[in-house]
Short mmCIF file of N, CA, C and O in Angstrom, two decimals:
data_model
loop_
_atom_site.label_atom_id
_atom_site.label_comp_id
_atom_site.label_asym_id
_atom_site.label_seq_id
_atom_site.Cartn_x
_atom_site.Cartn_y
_atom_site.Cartn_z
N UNK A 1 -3.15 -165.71 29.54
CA UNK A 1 -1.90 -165.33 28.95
C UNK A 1 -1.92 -163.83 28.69
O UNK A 1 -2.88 -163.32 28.12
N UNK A 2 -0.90 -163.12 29.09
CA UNK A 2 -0.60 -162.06 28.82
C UNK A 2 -0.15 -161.49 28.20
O UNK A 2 0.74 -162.13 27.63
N UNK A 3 -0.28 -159.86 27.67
CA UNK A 3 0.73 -159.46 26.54
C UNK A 3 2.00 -159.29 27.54
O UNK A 3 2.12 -159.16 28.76
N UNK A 4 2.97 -159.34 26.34
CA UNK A 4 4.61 -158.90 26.58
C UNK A 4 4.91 -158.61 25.77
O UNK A 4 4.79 -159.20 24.70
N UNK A 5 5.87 -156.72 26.11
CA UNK A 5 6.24 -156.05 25.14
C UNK A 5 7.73 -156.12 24.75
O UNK A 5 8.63 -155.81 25.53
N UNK A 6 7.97 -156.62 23.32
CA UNK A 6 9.29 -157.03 23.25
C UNK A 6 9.65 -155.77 22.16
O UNK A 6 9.02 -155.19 21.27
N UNK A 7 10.87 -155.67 22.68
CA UNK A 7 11.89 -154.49 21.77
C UNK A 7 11.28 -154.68 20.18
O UNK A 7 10.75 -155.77 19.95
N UNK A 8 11.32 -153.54 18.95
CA UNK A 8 11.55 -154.36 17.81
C UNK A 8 13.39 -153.68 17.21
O UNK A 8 13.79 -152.52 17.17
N UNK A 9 13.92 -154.61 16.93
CA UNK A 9 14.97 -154.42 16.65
C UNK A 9 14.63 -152.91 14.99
O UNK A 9 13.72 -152.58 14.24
N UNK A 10 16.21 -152.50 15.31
CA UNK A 10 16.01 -151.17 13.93
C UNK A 10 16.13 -151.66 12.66
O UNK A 10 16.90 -152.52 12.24
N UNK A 11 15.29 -151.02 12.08
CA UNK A 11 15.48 -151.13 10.24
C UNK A 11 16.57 -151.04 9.91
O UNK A 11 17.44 -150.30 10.37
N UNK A 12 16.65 -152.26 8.55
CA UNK A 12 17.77 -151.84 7.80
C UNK A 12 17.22 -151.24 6.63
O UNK A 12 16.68 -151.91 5.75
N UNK A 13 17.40 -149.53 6.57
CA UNK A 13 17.06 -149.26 5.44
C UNK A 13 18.04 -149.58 3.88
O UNK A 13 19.13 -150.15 3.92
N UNK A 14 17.52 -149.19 2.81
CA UNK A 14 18.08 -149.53 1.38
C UNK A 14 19.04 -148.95 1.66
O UNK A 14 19.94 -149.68 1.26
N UNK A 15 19.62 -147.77 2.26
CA UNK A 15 21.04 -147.36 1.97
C UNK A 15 21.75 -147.58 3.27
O UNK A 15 22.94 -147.30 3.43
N UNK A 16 21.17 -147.96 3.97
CA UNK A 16 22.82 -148.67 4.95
C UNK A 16 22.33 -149.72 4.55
O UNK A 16 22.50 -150.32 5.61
N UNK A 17 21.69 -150.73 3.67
CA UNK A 17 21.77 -152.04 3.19
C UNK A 17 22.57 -152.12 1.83
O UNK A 17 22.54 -153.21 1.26
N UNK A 18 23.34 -150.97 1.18
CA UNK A 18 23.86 -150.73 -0.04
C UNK A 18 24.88 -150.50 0.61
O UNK A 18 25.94 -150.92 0.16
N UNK A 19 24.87 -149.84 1.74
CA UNK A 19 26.38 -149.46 1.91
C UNK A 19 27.35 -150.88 2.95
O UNK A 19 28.50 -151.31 3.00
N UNK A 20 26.42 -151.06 3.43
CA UNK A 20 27.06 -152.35 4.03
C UNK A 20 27.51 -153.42 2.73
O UNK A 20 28.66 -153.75 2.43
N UNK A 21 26.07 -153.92 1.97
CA UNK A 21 26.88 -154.53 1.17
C UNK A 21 28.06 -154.00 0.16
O UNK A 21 28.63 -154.83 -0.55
N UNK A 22 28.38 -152.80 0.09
CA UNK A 22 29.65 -152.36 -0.95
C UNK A 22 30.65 -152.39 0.06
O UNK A 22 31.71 -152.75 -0.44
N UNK A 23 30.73 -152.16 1.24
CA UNK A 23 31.94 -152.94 2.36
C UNK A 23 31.98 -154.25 2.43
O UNK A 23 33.06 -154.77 2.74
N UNK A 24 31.02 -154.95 2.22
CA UNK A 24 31.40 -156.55 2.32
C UNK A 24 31.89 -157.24 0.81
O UNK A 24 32.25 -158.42 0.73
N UNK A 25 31.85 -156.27 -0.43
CA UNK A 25 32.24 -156.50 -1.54
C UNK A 25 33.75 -156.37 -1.53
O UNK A 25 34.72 -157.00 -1.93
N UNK A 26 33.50 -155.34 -0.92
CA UNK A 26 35.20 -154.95 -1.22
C UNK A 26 36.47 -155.41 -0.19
O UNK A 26 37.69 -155.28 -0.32
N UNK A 27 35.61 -156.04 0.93
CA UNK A 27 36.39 -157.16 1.36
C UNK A 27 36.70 -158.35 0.55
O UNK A 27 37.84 -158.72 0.27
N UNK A 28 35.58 -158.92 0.19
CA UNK A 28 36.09 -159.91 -0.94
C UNK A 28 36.85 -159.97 -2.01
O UNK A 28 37.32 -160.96 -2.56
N UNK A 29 36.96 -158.68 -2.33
CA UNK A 29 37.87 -158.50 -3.87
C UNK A 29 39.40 -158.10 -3.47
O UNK A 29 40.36 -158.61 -4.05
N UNK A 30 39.53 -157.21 -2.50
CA UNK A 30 40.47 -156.88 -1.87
C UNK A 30 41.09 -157.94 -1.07
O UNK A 30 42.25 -158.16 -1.43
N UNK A 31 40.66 -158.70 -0.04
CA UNK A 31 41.24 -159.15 1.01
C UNK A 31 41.27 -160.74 0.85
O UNK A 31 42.32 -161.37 0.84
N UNK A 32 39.92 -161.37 0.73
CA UNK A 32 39.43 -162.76 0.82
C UNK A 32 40.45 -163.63 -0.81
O UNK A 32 41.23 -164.58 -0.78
N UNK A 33 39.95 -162.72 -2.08
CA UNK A 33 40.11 -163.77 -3.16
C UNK A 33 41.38 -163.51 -3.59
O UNK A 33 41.75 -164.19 -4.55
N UNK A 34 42.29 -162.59 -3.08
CA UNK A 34 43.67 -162.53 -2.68
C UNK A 34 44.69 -163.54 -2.18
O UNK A 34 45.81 -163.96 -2.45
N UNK A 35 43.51 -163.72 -1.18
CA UNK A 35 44.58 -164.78 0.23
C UNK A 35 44.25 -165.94 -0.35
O UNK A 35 45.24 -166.56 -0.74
N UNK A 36 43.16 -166.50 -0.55
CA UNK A 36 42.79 -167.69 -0.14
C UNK A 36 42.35 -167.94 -1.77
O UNK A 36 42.42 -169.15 -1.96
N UNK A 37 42.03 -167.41 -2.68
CA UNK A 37 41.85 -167.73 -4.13
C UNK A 37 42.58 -166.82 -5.19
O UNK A 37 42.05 -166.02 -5.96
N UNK A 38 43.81 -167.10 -5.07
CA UNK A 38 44.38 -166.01 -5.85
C UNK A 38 44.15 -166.61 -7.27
O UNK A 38 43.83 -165.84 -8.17
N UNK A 39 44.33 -168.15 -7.56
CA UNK A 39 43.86 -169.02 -8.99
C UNK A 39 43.30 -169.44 -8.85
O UNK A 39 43.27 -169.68 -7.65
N UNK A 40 42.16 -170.09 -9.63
CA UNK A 40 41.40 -171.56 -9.63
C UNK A 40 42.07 -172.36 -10.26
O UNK A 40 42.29 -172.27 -11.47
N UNK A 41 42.59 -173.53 -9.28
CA UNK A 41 43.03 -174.75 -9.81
C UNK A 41 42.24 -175.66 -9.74
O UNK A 41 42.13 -176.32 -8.71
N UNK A 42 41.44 -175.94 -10.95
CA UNK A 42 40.83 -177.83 -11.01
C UNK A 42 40.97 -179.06 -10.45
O UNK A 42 41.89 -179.69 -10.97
N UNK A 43 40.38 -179.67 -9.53
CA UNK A 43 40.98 -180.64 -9.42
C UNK A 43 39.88 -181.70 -9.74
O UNK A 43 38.83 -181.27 -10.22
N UNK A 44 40.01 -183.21 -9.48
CA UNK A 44 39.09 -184.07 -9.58
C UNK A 44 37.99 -183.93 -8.65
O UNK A 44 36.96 -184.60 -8.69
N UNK A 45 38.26 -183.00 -7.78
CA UNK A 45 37.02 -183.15 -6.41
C UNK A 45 36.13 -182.20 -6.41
O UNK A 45 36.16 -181.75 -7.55
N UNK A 46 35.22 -181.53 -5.68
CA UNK A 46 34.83 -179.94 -5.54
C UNK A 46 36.46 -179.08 -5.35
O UNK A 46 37.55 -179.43 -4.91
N UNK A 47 35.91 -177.75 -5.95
CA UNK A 47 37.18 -176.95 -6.09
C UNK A 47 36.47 -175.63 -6.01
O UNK A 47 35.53 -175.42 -6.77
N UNK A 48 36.99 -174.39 -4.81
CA UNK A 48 36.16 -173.37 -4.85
C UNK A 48 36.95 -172.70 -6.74
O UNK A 48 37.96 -172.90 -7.41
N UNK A 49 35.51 -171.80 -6.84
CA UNK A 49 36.44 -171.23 -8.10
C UNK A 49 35.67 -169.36 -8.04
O UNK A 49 35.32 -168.59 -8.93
N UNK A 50 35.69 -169.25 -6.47
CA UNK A 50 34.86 -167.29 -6.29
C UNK A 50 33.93 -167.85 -5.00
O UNK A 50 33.41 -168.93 -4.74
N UNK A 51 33.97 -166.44 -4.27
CA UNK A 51 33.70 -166.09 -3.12
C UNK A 51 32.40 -165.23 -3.63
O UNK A 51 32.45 -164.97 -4.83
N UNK A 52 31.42 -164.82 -3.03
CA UNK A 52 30.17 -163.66 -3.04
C UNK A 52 29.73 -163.70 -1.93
O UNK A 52 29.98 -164.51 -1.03
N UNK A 53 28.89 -162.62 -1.94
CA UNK A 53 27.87 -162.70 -0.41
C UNK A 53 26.27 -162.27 -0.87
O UNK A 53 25.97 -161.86 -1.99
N UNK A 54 25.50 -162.45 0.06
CA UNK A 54 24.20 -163.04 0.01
C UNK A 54 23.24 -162.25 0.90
O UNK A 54 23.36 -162.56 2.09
N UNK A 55 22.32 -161.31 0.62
CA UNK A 55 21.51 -161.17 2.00
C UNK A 55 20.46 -162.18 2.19
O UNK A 55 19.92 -162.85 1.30
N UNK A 56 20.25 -162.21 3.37
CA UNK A 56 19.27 -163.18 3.80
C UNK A 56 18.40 -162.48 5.18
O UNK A 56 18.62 -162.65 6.38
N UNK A 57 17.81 -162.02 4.81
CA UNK A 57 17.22 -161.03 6.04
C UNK A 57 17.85 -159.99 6.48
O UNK A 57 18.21 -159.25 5.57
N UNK A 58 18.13 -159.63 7.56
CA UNK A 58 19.06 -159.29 7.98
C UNK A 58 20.54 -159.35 8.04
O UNK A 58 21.37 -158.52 8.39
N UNK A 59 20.62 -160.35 7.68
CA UNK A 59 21.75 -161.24 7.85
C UNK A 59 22.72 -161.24 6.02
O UNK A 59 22.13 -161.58 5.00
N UNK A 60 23.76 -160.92 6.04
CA UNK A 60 24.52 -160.83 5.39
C UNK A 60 25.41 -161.97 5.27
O UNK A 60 25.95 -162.22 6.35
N UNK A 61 25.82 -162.87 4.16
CA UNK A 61 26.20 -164.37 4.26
C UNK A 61 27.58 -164.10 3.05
O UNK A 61 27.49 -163.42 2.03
N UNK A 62 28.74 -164.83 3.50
CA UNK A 62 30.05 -164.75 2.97
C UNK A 62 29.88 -166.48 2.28
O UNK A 62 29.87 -167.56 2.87
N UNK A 63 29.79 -166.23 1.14
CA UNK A 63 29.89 -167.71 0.65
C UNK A 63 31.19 -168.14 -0.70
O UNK A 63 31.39 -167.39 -1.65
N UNK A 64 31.63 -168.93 -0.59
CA UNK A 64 32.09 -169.88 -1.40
C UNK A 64 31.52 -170.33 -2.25
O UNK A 64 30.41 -170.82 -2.04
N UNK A 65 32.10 -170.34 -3.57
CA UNK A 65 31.41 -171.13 -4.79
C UNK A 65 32.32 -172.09 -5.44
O UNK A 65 33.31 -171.70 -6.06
N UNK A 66 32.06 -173.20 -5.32
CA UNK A 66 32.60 -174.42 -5.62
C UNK A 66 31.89 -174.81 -6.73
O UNK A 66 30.69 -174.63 -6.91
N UNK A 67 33.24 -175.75 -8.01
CA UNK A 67 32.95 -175.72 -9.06
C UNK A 67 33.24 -177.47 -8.79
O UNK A 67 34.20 -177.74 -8.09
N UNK A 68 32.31 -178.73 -9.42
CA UNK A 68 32.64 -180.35 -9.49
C UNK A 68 33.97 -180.56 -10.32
O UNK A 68 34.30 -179.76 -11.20
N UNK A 69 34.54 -181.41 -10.07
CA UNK A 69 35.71 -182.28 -10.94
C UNK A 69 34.97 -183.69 -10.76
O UNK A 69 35.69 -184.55 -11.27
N UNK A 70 34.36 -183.98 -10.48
CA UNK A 70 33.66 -185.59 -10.61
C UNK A 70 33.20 -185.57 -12.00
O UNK A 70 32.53 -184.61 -12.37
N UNK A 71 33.40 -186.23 -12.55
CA UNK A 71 32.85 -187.18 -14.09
C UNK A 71 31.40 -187.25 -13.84
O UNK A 71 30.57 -186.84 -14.66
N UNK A 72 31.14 -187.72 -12.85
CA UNK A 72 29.09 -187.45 -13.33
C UNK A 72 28.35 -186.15 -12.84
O UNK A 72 27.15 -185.91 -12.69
N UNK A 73 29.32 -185.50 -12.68
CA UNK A 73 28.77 -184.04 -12.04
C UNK A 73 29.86 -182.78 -13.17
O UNK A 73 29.41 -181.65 -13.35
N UNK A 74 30.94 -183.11 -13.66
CA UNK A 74 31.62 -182.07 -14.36
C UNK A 74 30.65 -181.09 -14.37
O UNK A 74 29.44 -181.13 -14.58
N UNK A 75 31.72 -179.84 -13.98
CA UNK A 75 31.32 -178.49 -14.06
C UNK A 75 30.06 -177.85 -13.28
O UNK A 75 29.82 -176.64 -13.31
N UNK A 76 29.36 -178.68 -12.66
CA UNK A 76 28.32 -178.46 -11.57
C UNK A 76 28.38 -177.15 -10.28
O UNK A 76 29.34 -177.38 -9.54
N UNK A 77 28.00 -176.51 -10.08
CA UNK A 77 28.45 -175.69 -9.49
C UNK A 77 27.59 -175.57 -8.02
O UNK A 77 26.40 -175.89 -8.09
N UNK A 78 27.96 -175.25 -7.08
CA UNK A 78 27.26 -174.96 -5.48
C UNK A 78 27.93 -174.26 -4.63
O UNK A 78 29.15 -174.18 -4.75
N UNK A 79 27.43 -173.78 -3.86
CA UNK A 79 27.07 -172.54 -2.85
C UNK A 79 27.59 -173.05 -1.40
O UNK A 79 27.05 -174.04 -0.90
N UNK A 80 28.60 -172.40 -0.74
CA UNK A 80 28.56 -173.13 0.53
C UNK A 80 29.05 -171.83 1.68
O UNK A 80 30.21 -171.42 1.59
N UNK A 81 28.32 -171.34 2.51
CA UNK A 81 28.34 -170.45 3.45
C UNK A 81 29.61 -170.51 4.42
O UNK A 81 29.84 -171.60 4.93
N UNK A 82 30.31 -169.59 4.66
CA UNK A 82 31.41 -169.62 5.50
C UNK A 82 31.30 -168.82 7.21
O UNK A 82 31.60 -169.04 8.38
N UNK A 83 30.54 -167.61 6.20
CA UNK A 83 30.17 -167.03 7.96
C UNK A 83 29.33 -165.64 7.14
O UNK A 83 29.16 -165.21 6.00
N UNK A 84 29.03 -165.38 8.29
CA UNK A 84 27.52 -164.07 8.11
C UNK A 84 27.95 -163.18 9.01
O UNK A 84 28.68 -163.60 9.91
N UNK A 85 27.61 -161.78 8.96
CA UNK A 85 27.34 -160.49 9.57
C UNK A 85 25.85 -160.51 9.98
O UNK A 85 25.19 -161.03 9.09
N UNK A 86 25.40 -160.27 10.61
CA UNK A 86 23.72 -159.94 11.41
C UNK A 86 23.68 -158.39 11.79
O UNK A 86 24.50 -157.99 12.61
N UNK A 87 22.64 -157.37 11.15
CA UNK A 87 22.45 -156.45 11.63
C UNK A 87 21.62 -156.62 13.01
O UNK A 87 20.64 -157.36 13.11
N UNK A 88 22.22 -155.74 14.18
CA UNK A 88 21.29 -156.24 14.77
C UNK A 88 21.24 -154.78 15.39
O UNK A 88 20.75 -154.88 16.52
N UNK A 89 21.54 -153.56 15.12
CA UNK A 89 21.15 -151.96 14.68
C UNK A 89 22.35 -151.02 14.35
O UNK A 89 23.20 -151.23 13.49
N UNK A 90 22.26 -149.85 15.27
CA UNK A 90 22.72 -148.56 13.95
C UNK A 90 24.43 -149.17 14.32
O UNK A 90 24.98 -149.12 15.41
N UNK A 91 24.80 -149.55 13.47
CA UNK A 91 26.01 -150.03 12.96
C UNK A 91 26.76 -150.74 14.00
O UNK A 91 27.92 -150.50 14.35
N UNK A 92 26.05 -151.57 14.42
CA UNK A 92 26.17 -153.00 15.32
C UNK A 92 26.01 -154.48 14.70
O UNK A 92 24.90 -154.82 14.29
N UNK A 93 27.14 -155.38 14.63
CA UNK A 93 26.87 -156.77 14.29
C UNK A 93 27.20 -157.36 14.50
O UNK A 93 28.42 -157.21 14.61
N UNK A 94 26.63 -158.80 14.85
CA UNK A 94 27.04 -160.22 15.45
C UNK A 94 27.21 -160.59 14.08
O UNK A 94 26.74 -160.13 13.04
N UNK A 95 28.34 -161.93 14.42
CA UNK A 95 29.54 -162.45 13.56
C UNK A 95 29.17 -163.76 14.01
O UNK A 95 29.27 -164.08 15.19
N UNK A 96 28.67 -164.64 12.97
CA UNK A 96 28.86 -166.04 13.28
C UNK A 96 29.45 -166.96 12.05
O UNK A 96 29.56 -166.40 10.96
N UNK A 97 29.76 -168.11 12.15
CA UNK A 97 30.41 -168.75 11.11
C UNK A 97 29.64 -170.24 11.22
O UNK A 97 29.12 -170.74 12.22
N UNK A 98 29.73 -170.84 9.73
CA UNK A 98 28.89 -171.86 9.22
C UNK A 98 29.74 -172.84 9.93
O UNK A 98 30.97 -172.76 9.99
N UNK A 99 28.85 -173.98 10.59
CA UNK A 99 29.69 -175.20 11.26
C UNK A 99 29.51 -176.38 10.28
O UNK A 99 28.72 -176.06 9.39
N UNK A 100 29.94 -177.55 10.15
CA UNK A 100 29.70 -178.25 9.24
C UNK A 100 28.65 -178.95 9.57
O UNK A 100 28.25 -179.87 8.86
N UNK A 101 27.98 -178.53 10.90
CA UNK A 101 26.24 -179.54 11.24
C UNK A 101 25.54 -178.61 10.19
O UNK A 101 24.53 -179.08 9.68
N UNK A 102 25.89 -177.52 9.85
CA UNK A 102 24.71 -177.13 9.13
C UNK A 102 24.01 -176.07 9.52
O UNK A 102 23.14 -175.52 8.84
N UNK A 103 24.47 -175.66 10.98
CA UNK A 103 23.87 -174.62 11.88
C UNK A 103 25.22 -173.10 12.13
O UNK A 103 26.40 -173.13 12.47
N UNK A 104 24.46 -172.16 11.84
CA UNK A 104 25.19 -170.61 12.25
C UNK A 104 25.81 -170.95 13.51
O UNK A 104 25.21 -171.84 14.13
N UNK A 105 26.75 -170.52 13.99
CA UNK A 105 27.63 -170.30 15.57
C UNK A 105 27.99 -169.25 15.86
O UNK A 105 29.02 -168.87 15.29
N UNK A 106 27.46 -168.49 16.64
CA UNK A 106 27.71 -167.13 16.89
C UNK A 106 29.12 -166.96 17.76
O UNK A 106 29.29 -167.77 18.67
N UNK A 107 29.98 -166.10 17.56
CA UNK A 107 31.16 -165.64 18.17
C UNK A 107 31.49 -164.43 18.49
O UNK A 107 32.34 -164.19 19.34
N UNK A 108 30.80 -163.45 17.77
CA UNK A 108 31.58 -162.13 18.39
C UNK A 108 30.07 -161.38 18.47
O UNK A 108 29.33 -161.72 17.55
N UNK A 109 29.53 -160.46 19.40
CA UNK A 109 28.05 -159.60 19.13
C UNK A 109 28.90 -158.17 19.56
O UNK A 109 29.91 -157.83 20.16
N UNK A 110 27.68 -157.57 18.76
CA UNK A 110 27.83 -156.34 18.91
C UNK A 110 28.71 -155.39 18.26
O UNK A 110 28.68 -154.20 18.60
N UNK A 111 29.56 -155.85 17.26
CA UNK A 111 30.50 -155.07 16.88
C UNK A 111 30.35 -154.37 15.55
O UNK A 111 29.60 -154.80 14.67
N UNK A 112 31.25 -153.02 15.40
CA UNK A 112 30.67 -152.29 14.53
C UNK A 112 31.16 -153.17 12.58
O UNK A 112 31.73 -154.22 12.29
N UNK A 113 30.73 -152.39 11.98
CA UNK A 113 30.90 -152.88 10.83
C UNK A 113 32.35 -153.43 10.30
O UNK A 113 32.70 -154.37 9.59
N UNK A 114 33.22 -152.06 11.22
CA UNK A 114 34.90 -152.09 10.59
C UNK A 114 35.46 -153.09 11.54
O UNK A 114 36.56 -153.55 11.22
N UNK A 115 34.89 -153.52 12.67
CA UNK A 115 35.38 -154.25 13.50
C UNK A 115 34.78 -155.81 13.27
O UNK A 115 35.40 -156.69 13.85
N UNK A 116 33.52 -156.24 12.42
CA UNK A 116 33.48 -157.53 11.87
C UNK A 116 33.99 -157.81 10.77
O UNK A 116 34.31 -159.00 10.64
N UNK A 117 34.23 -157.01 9.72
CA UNK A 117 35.10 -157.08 8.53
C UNK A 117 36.06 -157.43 8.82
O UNK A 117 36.47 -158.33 8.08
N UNK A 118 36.93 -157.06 9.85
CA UNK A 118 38.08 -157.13 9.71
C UNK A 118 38.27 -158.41 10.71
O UNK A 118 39.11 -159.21 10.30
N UNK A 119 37.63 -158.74 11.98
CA UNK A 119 37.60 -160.14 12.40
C UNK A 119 37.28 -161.37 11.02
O UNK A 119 37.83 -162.46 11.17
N UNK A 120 36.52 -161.18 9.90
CA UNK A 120 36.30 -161.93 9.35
C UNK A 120 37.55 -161.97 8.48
O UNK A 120 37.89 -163.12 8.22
N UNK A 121 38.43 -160.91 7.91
CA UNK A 121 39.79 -161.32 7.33
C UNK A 121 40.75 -161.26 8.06
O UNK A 121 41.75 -160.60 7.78
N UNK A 122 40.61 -161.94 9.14
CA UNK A 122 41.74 -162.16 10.06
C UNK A 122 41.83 -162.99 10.99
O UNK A 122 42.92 -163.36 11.43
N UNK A 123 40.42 -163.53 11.55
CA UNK A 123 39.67 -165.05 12.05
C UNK A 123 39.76 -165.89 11.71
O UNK A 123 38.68 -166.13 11.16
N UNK A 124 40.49 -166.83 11.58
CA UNK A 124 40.13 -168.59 11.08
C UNK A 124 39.01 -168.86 10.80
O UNK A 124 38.52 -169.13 9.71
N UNK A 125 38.24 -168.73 12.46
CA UNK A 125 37.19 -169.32 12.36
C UNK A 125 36.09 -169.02 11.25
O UNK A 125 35.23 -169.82 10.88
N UNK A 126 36.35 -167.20 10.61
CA UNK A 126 35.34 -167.04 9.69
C UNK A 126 35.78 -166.50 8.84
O UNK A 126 35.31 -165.45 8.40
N UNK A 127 37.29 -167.34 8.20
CA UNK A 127 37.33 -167.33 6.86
C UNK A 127 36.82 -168.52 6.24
O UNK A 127 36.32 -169.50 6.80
N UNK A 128 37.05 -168.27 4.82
CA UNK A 128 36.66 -169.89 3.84
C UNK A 128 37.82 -171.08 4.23
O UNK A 128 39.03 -170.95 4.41
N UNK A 129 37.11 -172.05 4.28
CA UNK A 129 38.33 -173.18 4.29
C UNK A 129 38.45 -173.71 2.93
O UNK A 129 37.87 -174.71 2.50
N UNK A 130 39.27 -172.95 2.28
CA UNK A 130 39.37 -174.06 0.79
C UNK A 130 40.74 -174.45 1.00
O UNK A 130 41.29 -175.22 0.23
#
């Protein structure tokens, strides 16, 4: 067996990892909990009640926070992923969105920061479904 030399993808340093996440903040406050959560209304079932995002490696995660209305769960709260940004270098990212198997689905690569932000508030596929 032989060696093989594989690329290593670029660092994300602390400040394009600060500055990316203060663009993916201010999508959410601005654009996301606007459209799609302007109130929290209660109901008997899960009910989102706020949007955040998450790093996870590389990978930048748009999540939903859902609050219980069930009687043996009242007020219970959980986490449910809608879609992610992936650095994958100098201001390049693949866009995938959470499927309900449980697995990432990639849809758009390569695109710059202002161009997945804005597929993500304007995509179906990778907004929240509440």
């Amino acid at each position: 067996m032989g060696w093989q030399w594989v690329p290593v993808s670029e660092r994300l340093d602390p400040a394009t990892k600060s500055g990316i996440t203060a663009a993916c903040e201010a999508l959410i406050a601005d654009r996301l909990l606007p459209r799609f959560l302007p109130e929290i209304s209660p109901t008997p079932f899960n009910y989102p009640v706020g949007f955040h995002g998450k790093w996870h490696g590389k990978c930048y995660r748009f999540i939903t926070r859902y609050r219980s209305g069930f009687a043996d769960t009242l007020a219970e709260e959980f986490d449910a992923p809608f879609s992610r940004i992936e650095f994958v270098g100098k201001d390049r990212f693949d866009l995938a969105f959470f499927r309900h198997t449980g697995q990432w689905w990639p849809i758009y690569q390569g695109m710059t920061l202002t161009q997945a932000l804005e597929s993500i508030a304007t995509d179906e596929m990778l907004q929240p479904h509440v």
